[in-house]
Short mmCIF file of C-alpha atoms and ligand atoms in Angstrom, two decimals:
data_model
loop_
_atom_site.label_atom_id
_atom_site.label_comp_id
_atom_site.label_asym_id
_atom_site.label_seq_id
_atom_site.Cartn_x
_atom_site.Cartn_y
_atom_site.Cartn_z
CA UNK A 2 0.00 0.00 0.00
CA UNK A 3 1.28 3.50 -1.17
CA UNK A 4 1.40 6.58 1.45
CA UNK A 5 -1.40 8.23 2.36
CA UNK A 6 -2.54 10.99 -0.02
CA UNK A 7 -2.81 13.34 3.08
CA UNK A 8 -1.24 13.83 6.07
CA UNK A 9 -2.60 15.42 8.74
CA UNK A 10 -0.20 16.93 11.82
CA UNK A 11 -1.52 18.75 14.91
CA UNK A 12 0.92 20.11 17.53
CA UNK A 13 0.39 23.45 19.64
CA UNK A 14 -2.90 24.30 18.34
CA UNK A 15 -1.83 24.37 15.02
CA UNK A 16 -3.21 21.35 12.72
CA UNK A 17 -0.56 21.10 9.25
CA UNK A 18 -2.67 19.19 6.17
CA UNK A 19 -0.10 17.90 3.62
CA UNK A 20 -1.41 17.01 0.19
CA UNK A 21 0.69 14.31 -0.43
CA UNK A 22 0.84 12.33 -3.92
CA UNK A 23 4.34 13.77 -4.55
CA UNK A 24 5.15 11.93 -7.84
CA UNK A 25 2.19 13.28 -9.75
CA UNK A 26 2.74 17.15 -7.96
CA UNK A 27 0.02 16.42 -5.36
CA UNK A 28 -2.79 16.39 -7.99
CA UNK A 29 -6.19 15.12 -6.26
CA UNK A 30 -7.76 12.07 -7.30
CA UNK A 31 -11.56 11.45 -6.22
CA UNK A 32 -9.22 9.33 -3.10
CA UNK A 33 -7.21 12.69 -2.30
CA UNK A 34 -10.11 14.65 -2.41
CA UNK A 35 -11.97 12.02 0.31
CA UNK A 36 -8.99 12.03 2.53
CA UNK A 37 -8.93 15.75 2.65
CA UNK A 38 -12.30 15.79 3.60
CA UNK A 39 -11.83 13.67 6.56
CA UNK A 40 -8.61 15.66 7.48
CA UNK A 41 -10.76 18.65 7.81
CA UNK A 42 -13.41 17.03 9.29
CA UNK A 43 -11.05 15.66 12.21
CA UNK A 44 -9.60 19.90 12.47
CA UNK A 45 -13.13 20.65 12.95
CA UNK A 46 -13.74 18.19 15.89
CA UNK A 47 -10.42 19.07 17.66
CA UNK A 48 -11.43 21.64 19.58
CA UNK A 49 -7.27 22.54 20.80
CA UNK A 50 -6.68 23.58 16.87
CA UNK A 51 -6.67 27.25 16.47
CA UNK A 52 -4.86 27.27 13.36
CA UNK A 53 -5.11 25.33 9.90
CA UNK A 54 -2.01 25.31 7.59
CA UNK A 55 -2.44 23.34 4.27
CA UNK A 56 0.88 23.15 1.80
CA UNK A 57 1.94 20.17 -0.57
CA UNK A 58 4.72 17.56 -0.24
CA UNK A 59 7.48 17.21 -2.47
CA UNK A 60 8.52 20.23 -5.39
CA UNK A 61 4.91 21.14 -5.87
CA UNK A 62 1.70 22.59 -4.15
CA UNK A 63 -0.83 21.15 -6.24
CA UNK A 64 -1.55 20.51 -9.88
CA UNK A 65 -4.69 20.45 -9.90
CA UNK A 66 -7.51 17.55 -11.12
CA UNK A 67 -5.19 14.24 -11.44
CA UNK A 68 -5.85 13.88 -15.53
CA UNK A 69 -4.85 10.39 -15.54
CA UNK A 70 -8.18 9.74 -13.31
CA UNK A 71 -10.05 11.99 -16.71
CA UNK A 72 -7.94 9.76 -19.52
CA UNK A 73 -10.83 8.18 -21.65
CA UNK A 74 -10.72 5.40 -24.21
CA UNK A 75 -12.77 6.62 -27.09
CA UNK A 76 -15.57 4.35 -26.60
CA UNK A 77 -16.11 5.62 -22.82
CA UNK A 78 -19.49 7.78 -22.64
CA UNK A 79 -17.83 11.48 -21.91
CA UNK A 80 -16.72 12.13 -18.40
CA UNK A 81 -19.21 14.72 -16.40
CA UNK A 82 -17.13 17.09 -14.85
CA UNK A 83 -19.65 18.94 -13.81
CA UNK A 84 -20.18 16.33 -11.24
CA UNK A 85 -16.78 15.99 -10.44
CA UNK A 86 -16.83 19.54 -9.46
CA UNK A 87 -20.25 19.32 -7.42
CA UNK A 88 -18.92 16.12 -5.68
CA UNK A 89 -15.18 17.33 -4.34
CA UNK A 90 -14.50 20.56 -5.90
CA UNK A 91 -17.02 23.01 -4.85
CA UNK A 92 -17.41 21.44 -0.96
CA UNK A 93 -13.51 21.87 -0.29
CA UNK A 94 -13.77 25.56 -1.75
CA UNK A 95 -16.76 26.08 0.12
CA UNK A 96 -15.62 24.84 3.39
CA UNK A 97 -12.23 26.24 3.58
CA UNK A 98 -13.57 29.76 2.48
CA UNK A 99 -15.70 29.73 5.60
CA UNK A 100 -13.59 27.62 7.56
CA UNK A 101 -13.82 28.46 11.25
CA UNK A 102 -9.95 28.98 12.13
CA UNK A 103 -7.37 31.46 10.17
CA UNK A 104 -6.58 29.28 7.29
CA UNK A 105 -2.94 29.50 5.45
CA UNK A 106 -1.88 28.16 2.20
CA UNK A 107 1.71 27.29 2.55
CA UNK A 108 2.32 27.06 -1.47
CA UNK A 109 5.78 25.39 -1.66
CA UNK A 110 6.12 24.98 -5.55
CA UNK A 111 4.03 24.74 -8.93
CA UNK A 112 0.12 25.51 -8.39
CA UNK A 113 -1.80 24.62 -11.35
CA UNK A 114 -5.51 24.63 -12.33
CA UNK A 115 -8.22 23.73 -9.18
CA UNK A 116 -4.69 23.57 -7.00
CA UNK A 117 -4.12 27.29 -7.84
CA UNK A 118 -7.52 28.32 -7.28
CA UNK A 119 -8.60 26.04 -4.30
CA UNK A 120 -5.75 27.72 -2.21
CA UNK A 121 -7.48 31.21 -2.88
CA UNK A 122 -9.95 30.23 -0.78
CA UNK A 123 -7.67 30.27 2.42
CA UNK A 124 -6.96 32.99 4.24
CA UNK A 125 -3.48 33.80 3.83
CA UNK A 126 -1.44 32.47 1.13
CA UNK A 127 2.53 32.42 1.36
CA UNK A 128 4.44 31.34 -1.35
CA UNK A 129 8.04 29.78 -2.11
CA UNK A 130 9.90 32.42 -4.44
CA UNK A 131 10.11 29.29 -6.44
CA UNK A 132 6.71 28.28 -6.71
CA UNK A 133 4.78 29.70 -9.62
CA UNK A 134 0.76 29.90 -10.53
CA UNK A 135 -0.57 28.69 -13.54
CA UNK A 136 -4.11 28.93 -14.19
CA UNK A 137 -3.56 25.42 -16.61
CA UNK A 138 -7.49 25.17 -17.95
CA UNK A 139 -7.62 26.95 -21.46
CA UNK A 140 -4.58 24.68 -22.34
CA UNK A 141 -6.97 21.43 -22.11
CA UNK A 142 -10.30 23.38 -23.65
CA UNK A 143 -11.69 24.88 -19.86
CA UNK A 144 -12.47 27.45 -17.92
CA UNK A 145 -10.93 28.05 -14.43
CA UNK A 146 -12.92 26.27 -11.23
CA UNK A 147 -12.58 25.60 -7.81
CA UNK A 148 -13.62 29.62 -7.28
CA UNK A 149 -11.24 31.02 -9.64
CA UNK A 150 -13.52 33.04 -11.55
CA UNK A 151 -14.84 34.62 -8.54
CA UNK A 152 -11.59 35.09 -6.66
CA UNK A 153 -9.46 35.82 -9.39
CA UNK A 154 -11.51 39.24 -10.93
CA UNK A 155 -11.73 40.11 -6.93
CA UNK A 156 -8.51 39.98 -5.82
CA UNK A 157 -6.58 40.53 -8.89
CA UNK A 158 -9.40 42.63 -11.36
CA UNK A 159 -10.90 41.57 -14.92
CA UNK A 160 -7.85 42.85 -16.92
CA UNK A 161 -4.91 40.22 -14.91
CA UNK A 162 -7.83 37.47 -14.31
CA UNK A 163 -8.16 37.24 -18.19
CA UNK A 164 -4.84 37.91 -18.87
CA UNK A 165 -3.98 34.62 -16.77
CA UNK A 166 -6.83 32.61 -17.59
CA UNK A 167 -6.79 32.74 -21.17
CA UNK A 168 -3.12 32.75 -22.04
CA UNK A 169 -2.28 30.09 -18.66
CA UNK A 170 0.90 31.80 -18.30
CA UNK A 171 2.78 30.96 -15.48
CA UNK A 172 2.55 33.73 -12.47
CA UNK A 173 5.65 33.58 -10.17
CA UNK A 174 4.99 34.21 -6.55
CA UNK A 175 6.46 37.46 -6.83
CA UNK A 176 4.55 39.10 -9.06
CA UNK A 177 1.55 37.01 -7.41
CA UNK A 178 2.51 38.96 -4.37
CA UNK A 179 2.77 42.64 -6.49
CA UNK A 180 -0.32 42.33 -8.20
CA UNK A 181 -2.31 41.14 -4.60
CA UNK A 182 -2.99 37.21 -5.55
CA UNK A 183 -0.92 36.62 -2.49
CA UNK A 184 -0.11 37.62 1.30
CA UNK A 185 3.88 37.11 0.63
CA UNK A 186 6.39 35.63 -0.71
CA UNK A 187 9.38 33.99 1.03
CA UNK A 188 12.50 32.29 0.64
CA UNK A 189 12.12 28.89 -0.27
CA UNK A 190 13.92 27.38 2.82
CA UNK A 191 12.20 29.42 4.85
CA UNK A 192 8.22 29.09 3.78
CA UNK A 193 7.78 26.12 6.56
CA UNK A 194 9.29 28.31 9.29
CA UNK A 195 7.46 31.46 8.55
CA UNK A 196 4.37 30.03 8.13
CA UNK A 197 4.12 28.05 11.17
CA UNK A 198 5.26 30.96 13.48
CA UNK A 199 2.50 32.24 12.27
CA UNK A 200 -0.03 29.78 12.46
CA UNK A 201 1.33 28.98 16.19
CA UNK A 202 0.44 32.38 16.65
CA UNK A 203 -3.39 32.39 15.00
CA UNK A 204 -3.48 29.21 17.26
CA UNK A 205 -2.86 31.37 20.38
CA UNK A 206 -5.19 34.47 19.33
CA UNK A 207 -8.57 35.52 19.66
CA UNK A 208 -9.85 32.78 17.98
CA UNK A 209 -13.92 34.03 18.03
CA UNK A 210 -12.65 38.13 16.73
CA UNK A 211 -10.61 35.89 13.76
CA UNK A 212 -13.71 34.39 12.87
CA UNK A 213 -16.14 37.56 12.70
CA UNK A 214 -13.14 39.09 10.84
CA UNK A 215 -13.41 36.41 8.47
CA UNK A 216 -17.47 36.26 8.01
CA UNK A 217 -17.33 40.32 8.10
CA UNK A 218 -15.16 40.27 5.23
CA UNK A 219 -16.81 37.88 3.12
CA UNK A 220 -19.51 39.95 3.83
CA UNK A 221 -18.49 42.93 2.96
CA UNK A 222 -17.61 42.29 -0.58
CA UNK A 223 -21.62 42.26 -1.26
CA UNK A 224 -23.47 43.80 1.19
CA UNK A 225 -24.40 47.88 0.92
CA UNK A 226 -22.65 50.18 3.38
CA UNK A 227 -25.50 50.28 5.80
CA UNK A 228 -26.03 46.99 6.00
CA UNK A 229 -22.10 46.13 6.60
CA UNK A 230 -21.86 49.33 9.45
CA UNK A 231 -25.17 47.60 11.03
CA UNK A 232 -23.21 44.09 10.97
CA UNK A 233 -20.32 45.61 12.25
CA UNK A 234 -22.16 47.33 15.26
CA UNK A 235 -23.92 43.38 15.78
CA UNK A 236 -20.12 41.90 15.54
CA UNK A 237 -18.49 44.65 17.76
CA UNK A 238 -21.33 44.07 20.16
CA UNK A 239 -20.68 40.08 20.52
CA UNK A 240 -17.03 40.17 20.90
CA UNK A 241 -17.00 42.52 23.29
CA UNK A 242 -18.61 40.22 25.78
CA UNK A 243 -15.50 37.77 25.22
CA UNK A 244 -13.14 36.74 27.39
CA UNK A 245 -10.65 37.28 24.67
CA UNK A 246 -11.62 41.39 24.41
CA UNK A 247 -11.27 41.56 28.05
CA UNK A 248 -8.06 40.18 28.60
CA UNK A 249 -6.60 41.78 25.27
CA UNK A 250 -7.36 45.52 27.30
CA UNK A 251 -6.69 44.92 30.54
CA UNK A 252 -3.54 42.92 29.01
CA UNK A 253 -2.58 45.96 27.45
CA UNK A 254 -3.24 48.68 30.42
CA UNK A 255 -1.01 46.06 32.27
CA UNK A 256 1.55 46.46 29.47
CA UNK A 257 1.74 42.28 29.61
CA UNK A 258 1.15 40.28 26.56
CA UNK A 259 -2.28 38.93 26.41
CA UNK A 260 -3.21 35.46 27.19
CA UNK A 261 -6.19 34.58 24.98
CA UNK A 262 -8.43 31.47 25.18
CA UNK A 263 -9.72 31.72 21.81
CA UNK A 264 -13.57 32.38 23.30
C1 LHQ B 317 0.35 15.16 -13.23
C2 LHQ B 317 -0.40 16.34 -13.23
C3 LHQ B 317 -1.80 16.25 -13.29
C4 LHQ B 317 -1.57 13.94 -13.35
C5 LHQ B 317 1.67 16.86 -13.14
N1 LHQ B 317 -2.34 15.03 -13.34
N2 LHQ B 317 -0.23 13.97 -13.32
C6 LHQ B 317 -11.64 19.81 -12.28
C7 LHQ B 317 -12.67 18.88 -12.44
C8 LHQ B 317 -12.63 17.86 -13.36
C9 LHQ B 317 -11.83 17.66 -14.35
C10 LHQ B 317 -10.85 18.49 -14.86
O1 LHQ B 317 -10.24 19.47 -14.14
C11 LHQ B 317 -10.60 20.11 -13.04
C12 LHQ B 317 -9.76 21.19 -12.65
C13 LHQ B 317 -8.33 21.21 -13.05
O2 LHQ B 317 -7.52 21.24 -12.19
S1 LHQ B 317 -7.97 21.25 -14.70
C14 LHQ B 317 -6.24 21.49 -14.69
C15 LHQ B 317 -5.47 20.23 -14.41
N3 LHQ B 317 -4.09 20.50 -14.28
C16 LHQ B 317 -3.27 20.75 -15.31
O3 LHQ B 317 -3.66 20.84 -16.46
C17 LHQ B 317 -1.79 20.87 -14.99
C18 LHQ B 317 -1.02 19.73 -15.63
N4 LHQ B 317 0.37 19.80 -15.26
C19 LHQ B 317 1.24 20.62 -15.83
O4 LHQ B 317 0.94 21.42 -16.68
C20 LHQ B 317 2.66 20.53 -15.35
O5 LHQ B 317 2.84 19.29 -14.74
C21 LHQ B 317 3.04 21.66 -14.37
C22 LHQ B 317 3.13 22.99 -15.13
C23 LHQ B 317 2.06 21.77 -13.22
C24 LHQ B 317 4.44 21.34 -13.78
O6 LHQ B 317 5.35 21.12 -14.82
P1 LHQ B 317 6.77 20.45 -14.50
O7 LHQ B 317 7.38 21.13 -13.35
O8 LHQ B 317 7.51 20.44 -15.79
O9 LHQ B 317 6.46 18.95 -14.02
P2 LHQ B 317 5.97 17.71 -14.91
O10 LHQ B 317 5.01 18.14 -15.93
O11 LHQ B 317 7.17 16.95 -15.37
O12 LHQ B 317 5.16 16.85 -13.80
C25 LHQ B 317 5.84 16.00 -12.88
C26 LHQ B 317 5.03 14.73 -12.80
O13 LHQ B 317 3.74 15.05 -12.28
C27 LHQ B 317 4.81 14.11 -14.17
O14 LHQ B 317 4.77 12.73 -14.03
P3 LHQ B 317 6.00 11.81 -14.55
O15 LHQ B 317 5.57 10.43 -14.24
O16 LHQ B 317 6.17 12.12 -15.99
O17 LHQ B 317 7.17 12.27 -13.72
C28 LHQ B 317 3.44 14.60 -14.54
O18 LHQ B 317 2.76 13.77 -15.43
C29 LHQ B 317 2.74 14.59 -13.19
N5 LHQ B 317 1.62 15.54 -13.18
N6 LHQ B 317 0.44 17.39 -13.16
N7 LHQ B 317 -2.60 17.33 -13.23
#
């Protein structure tokens, strides 16, 4: 039996999901995809993670759909993809998007296709100064999934979203950082390091203010202005009968670093 297509890690509140089907650049299979839901699924139940950090093993992130699992013999009825998308796509990019922790995206090499897009649905994304995005569909006759029509125009606007997804240039995490795709780039050797300080630190912060920040946001892309102050107010409200806004002042009149409990 082969190694597990993902690996799942928890240590100091911080749970580390490693796509890991090295040989073929951690594409997903319908297998990969299943694991990954369980790994998330077992996040969710562990109430000491704070913190979820997903990055790929080997020299790539992801590559997107596995298209050995799509390769047809001509006499094969054609392949739904729609389904495929409804089945594992779509769920992952739903649930991480409103996942309940600080997400990260620790993108260690190539992204390509769903595995470029699905990571745009985390919160952060680092990159490797090695690690490039390449939005792959137009090269075998599709159009971007796994969100990237929607995140792409939003983070990025219609003129680079095109640009990428109908010429599927490779984007190198640098200029994926200038133009806004990403939170940073990093030095290779150091992308593990960096990221993990950080997610040990998510893991020991208010973890109830990171999720309003997160719903707020998502929010705010679509709401009107009076509706998002009014939500604000309703947020503002909530947290401030946490434990976690209570210690974070006094912590600070004290001139002591806050110890939050994440409630
Ligand atoms: C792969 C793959 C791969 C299998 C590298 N599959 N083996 C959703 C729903 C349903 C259906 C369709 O699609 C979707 C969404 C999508 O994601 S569509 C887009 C699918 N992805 C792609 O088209 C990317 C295909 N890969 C590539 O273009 C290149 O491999 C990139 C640019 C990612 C990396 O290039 P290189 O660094 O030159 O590596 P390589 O091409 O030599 O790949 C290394 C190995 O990984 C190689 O296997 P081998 O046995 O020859 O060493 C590749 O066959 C395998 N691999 N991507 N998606």
């Amino acid at each position: 039996m082969g190694d597990a297509p993902i690996k799942l890690d928890i240590e100091n509140g911080v749970a580390l999901v490693t796509l890991n089907r090295p040989e073929a650049l951690n594409s997903f299979t319908a297998d990969m995809h299943r694991a990954l839901a369980t790994a998330l699924d077992n996040v969710e139940a562990d109430k000491s993670v704070r913190a979820l950090v997903i990055t790929g093993a080997g020299r790539g992130f992801c590559a997107g759909q596995d298209l050995n699992e799509r390769q047809r013999s001509p006499n094969d009825p054609p392949p739904d993809l729609g389904e495929t998308l409804d089945k594992y796509y779509n769920p992952l990019v739903r649930r991480l998007y409103s996942f309940p922790l600080p997400t990260i995206a620790a993108v260690n090499g190539v992204a390509a296709g769903a595995g470029a897009n699905f990571a745009l649905s985390c919160d952060l994304l680092f990159a490797a100064r090695s690690a490039k995005f390449i939005q792959a569909f137009s090269k075998i006759g599709l159009s971007p999934d796994a969100g990237g029509t929607w995140f792409l125009p939003r983070l990025i606007g219609r003129s680079k979203a095109l640009g990428l997804a109908l010429t599927a240039e490779p984007l190198m995490a640098e200029d994926a950082e200038r133009i806004g795709l990403i939170w940073k780039v990093v030095d290779d050797d150091a992308l593990m390091d960096i990221v993990m300080k950080i997610a040990r630190q998510f893991a020991a912060g208010p973890t109830a203010g990171f999720r309003k920040i997160k719903e707020n946001l998502a929010k705010g892309g679509a709401n009107s202005l009076d509706a998002q102050l009014d939500l604000e107010r309703d947020s503002q409200r909530e947290l401030g009968l946490t434990h976690d806004y209570m210690e974070g002042t006094t912590a600070f009149l004290e001139k002591r670093k806050p110890v939050f409990k994440g409630e």
